Short mmCIF file of C-alpha atoms in Angstrom, two decimals:
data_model
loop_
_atom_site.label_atom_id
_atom_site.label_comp_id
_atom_site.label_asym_id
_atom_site.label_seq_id
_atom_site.Cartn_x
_atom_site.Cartn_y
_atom_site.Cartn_z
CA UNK A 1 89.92 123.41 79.95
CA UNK A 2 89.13 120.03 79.84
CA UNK A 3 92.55 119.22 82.26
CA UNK A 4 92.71 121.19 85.47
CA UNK A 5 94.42 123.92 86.12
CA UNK A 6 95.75 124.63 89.86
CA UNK A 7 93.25 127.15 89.96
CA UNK A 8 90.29 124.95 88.82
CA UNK A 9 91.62 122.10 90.74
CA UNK A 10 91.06 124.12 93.49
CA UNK A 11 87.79 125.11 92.82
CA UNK A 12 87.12 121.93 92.62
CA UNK A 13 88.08 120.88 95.97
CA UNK A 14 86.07 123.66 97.10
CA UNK A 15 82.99 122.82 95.79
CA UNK A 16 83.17 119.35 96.95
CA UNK A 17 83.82 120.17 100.62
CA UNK A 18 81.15 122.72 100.44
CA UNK A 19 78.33 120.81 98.76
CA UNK A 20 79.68 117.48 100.66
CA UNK A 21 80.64 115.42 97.23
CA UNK A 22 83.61 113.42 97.02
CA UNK A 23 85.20 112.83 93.52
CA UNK A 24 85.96 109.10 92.30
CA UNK A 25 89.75 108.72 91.64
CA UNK A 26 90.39 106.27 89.05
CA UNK A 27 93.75 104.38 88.81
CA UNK A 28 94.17 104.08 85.02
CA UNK A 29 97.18 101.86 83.25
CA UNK A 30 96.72 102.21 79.86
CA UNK A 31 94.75 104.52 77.01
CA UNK A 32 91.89 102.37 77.15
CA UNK A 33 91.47 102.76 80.69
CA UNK A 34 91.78 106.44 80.75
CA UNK A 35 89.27 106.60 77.74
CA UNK A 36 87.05 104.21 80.22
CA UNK A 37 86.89 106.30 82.76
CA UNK A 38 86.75 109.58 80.82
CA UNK A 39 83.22 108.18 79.52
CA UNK A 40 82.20 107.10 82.66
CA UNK A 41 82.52 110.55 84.39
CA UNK A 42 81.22 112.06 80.99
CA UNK A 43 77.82 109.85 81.36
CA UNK A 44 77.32 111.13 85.10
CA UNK A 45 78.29 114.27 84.31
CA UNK A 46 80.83 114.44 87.10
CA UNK A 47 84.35 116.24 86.86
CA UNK A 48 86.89 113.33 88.24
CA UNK A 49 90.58 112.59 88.67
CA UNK A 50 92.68 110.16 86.98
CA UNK A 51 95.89 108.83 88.96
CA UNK A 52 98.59 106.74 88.04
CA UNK A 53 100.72 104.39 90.44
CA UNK A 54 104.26 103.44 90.07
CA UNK A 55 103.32 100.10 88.92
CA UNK A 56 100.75 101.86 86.53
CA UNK A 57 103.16 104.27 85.05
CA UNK A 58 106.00 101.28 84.57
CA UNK A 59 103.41 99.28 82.64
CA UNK A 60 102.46 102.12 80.37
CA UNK A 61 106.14 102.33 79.31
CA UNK A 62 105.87 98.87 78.20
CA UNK A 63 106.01 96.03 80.05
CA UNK A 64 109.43 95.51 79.05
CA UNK A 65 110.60 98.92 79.20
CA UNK A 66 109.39 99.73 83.03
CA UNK A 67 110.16 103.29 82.72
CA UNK A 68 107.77 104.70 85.42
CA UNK A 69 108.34 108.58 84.58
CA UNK A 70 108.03 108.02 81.02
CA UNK A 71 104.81 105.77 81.34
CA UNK A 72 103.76 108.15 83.35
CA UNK A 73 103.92 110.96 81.79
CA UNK A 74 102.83 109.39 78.06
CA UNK A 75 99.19 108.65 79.85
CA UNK A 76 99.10 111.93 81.50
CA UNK A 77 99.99 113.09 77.68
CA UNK A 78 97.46 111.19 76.05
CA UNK A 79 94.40 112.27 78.55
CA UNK A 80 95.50 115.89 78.14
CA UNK A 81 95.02 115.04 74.13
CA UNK A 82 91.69 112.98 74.27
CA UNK A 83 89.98 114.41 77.30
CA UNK A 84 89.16 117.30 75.43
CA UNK A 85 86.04 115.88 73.76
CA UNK A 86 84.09 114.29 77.32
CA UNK A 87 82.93 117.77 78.35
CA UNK A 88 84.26 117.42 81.96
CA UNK A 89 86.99 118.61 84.24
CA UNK A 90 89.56 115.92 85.01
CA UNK A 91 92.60 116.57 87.65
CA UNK A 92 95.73 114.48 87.07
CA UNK A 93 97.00 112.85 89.73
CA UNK A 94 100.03 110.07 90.85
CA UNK A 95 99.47 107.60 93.66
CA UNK A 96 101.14 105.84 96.11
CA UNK A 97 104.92 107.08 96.27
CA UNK A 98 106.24 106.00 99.03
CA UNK A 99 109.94 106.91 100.17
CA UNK A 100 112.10 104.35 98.86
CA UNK A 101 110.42 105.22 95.16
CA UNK A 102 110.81 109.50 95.23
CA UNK A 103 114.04 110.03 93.51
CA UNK A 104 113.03 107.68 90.60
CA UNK A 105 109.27 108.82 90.28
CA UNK A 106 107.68 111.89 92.23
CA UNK A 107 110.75 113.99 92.06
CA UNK A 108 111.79 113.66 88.63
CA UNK A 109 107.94 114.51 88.25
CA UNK A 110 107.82 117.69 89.88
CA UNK A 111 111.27 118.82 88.72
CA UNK A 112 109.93 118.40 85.40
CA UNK A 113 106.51 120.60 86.22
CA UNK A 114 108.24 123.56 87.97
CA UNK A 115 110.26 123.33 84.43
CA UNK A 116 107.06 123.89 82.54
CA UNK A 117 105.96 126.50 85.29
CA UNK A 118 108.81 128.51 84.91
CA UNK A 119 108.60 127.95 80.96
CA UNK A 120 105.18 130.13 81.65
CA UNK A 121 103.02 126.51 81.26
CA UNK A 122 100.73 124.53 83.18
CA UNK A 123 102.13 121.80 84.68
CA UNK A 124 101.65 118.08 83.19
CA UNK A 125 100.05 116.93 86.78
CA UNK A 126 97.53 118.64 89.55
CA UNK A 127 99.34 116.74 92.58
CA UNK A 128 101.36 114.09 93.61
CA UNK A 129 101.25 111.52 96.62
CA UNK A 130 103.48 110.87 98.90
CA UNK A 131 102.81 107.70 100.65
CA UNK A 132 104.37 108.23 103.89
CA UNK A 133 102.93 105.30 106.04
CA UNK A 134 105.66 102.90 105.49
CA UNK A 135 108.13 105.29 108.21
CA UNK A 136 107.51 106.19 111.34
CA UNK A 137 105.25 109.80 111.40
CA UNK A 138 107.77 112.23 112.30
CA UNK A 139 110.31 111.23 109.15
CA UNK A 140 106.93 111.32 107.47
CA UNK A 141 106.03 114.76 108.33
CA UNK A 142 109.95 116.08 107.69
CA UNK A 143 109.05 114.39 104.18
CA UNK A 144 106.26 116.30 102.98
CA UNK A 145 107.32 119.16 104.15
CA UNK A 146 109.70 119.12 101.97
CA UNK A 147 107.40 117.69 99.11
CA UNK A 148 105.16 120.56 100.28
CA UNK A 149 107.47 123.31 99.01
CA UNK A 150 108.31 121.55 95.70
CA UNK A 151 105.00 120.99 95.19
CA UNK A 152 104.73 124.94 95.27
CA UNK A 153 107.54 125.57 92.83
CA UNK A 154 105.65 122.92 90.26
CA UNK A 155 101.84 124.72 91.52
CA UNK A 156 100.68 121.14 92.03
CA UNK A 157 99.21 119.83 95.36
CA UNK A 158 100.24 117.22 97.84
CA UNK A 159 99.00 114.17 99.30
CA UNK A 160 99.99 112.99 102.21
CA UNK A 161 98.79 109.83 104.23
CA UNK A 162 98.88 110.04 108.13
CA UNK A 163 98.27 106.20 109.16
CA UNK A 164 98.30 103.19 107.74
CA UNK A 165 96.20 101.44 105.11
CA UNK A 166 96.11 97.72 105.21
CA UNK A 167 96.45 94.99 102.58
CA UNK A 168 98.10 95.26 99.58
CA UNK A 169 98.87 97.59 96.98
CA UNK A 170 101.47 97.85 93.88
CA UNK A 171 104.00 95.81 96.49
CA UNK A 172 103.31 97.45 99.43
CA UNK A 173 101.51 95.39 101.82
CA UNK A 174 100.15 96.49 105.29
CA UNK A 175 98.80 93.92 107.87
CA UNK A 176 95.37 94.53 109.36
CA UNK A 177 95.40 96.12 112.75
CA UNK A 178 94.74 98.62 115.30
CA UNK A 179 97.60 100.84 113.06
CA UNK A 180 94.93 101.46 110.76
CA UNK A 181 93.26 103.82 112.80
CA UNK A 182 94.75 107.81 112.87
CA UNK A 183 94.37 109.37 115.97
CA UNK A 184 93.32 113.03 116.64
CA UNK A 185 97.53 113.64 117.87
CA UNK A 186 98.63 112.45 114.79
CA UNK A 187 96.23 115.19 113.18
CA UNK A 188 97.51 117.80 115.67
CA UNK A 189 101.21 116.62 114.34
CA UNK A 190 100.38 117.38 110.67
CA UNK A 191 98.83 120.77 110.79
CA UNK A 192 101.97 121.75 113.32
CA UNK A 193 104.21 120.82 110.74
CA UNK A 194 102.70 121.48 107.63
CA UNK A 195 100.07 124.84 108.48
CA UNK A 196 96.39 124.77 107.29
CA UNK A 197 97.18 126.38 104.03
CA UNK A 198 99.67 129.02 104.39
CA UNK A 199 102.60 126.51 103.24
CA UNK A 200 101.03 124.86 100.53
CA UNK A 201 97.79 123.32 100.17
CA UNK A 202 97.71 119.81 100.36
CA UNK A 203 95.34 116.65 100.51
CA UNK A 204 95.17 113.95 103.45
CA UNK A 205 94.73 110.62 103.79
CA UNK A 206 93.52 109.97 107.24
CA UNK A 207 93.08 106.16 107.89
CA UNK A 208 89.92 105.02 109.54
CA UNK A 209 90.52 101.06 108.92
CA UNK A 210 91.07 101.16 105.09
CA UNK A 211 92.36 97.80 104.03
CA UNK A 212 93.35 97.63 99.74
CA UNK A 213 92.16 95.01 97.89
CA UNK A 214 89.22 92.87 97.51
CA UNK A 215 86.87 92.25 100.52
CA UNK A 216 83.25 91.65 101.48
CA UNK A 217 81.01 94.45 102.87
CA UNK A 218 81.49 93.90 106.34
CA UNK A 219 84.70 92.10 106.19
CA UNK A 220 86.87 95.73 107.47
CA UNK A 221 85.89 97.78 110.52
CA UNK A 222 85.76 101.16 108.96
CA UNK A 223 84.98 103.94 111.60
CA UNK A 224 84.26 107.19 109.33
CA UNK A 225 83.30 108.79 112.26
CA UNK A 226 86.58 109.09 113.08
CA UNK A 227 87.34 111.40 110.24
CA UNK A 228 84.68 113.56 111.99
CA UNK A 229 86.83 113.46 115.86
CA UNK A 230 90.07 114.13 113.96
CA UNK A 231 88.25 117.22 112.07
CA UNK A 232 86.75 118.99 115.12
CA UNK A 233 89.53 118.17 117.36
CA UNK A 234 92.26 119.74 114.49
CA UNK A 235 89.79 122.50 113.66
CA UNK A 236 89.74 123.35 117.30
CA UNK A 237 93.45 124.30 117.38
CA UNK A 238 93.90 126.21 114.41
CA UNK A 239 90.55 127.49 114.57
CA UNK A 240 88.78 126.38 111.22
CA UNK A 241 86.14 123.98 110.41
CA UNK A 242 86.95 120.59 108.64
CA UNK A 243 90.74 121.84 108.45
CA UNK A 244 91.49 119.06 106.22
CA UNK A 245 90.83 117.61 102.46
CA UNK A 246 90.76 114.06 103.43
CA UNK A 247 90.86 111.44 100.85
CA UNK A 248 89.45 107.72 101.32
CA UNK A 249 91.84 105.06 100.45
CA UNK A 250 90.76 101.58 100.45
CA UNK A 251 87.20 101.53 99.61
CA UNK A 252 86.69 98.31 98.20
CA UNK A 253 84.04 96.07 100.05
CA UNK A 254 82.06 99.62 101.94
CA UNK A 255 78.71 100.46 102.64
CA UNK A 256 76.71 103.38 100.93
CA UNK A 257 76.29 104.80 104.50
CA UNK A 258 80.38 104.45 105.34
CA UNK A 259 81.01 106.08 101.99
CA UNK A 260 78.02 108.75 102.77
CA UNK A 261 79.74 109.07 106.36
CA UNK A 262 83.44 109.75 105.19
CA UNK A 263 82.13 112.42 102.56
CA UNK A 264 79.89 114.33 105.48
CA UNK A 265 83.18 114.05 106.85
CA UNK A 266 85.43 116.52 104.51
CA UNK A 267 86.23 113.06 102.45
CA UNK A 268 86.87 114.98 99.07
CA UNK A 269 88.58 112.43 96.74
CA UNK A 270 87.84 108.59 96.73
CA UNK A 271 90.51 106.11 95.13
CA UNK A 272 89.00 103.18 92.78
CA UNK A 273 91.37 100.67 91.45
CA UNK A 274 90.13 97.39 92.57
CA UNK A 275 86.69 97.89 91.24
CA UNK A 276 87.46 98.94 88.44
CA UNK A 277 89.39 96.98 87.27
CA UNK A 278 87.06 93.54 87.69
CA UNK A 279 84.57 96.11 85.84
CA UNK A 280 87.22 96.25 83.26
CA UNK A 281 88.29 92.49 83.14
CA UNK A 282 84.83 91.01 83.20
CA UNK A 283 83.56 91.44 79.76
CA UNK A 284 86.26 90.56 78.42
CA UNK A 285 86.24 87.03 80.19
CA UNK A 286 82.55 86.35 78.98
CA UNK A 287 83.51 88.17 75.49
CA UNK A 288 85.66 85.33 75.20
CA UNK A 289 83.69 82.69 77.04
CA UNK A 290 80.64 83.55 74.60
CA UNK A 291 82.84 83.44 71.55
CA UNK A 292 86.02 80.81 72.26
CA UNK A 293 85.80 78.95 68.73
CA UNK A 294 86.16 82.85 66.99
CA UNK A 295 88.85 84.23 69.03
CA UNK A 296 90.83 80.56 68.86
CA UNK A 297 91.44 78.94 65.95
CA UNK A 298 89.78 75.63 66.74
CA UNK A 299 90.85 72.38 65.15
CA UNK A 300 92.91 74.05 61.86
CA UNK A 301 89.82 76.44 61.53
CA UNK A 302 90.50 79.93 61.06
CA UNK A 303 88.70 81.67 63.78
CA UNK A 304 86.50 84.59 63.69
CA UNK A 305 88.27 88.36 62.74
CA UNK A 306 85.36 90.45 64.38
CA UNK A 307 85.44 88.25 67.43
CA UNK A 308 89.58 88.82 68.28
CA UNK A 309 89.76 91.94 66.99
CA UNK A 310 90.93 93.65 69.88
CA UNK A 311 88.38 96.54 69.49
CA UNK A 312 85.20 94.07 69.62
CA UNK A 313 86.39 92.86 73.28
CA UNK A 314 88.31 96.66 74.36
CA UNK A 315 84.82 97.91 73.56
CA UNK A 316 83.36 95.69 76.52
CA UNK A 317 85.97 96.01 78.79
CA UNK A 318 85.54 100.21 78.35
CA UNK A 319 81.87 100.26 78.68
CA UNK A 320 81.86 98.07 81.89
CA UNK A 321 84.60 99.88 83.76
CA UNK A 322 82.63 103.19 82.76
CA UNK A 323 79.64 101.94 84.49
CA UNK A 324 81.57 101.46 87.46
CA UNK A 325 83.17 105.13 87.33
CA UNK A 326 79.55 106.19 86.83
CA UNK A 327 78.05 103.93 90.28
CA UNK A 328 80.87 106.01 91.91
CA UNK A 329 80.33 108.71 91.01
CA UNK A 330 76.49 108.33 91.97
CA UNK A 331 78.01 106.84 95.53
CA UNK A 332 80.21 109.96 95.96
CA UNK A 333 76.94 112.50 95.25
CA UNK A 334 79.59 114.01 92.36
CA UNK A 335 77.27 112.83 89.29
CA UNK A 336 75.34 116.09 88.02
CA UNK A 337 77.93 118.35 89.24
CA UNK A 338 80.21 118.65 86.69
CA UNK A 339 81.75 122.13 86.34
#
């Protein structure tokens, strides 16, 4: 199936960790962004996951409108419709809940999937975030426990984020400190409260200086060798190697070899929002640098049809954020290993 199931979700995971491949997670906002990225992962022949933030899902309502479950759910709707023709597996994700946002997004979510499981269907979604960085670690963990065994009810995973990731991010804004880094008792802490497995698998977000947003190579101190310490240290305890799905957040602005790094590391799932969406935005601008007296109607003149015809410039704007889905993918070692 062209949309995940929990089982192939999981076989996906699987195969990443084992052959040391991350997939590119792609915020998306709109159809023409999830088309976007659909071809991008279709031209690298990579399997990928679409997510959707809170922000995402309230402008895919309409921008009016703001209904963040129904915006949500429409683009998870329309990707289960038009992923069908890329020949590639795509997991559905949502991004970046954090606590104050649960009732009115992620739980209304997976109430509605453990609906459809119980119905005897799939559910809409593969897994849900929970963006627990913004409370202090112990609430967090109480959290997604609880998360945890909805999550099982609704057969999606969990992600959880253990740290803190700086800059900015659909309003929430972290500064840039030494709280960026996880330690190896704040590992110890999750897998005491939330098992290896036997609850529920879930996905984690250590934090190794991750800063959103739009920075420099250079410009943030990431240490993916952390992600290595907090591994062997965990897998120690509970006696299993690379205990953890970890998920990069924040990779704007990083090196091939931090990327390369993080992935050796049990990094399964990268998020890409800032990248992709200059990739999206640029064509556009020089679309309509290249051709201002068409799409304006200069001096009483009439303009050009083919130039603002919003399918001329969406055109640009999908090819160019494909190619970036497609450098990721190549980044992440995913391209060629499409299901």
């Amino acid at each position: 199936m062209p949309i995940a199931t929990p089982e192939s979700y999981a076989e996906m995971i699987d195969r990443a960790k084992a052959g040391s491949f991350a997939y590119p997670a792609i915020n998306v906002t709109s159809s023409q962004t999830v088309t976007a990225a659909l071809r991008g992962f279709a031209e690298a022949e990579s399997d990928g996951i679409l997510q959707v933030s809170v922000g995402g899902g309230e402008y895919a309502s309409g921008s009016t409108i703001k209904d963040r479950v129904t915006g949500t759910v429409a683009l998870a709707r329309y990707a289960h419709e038009v992923a069908k023709n890329y020949g590639v597996t795509i997991a559905l994700h949502t991004d970046h809940c954090t606590k104050e946002n649960l009732d009115s997004w992620v739980r209304p979510l997976l109430a509605l999937e453990a609906e459809e499981v119980a119905a005897g269907k799939l559910p809409t979604f593969q897994s849900h975030m929970f963006d627990g960085s913004t409370v202090p670690i112990d609430e967090n963990l109480v959290i997604a426990e609880e998360l945890l065994e909805l999550s099982q009810q609704a057969r999606t995973l969990l992600e959880i984020e253990i740290g803190v990731v700086g800059g900015e991010e659909d309003g929430h804004e972290a500064a840039i400190n030494d709280k960026l880094y996880t330690t190896p008792e704040d590992g110890l802490a999750t897998v005491r409260a939330l098992g290896t497995g036997e609850k529920g698998r879930y996905l984690t977000a250590l934090t190794f200086g991750n800063v959103h947003g739009v920075y420099k190579p250079g410009a943030v101190k990431l240490r993916p060798e952390l992600l290595g310490q907090i591994q062997e240290a965990v897998g120690k305890e509970v006696g299993k190697d690379k205990p953890f799905d970890l998920v990069f957040h924040g990779g704007s602005g990083s090196t091939s070899e931090e990327v390369g790094l993080a992935v050796d590391n049990g990094v399964i799932k990268m998020n890409i929002d800032t990248d992709t969406q200059y990739a999206f935005t640029r064509p556009v601008a020089d679309h309509m640098l290249k051709n201002y007296d068409g799409v304006l109607k200069v001096d009483g003149d009439v303009g050009n049809k083919k130039a603002y015809d919003p399918r001329a410039w969406g055109k640009a704007a999908e090819a160019g954020m494909a190619q970036r889905v497609t450098e990721a993918c190549e980044w992440l070692r995913s391209a060629g290993q499409k299901r």
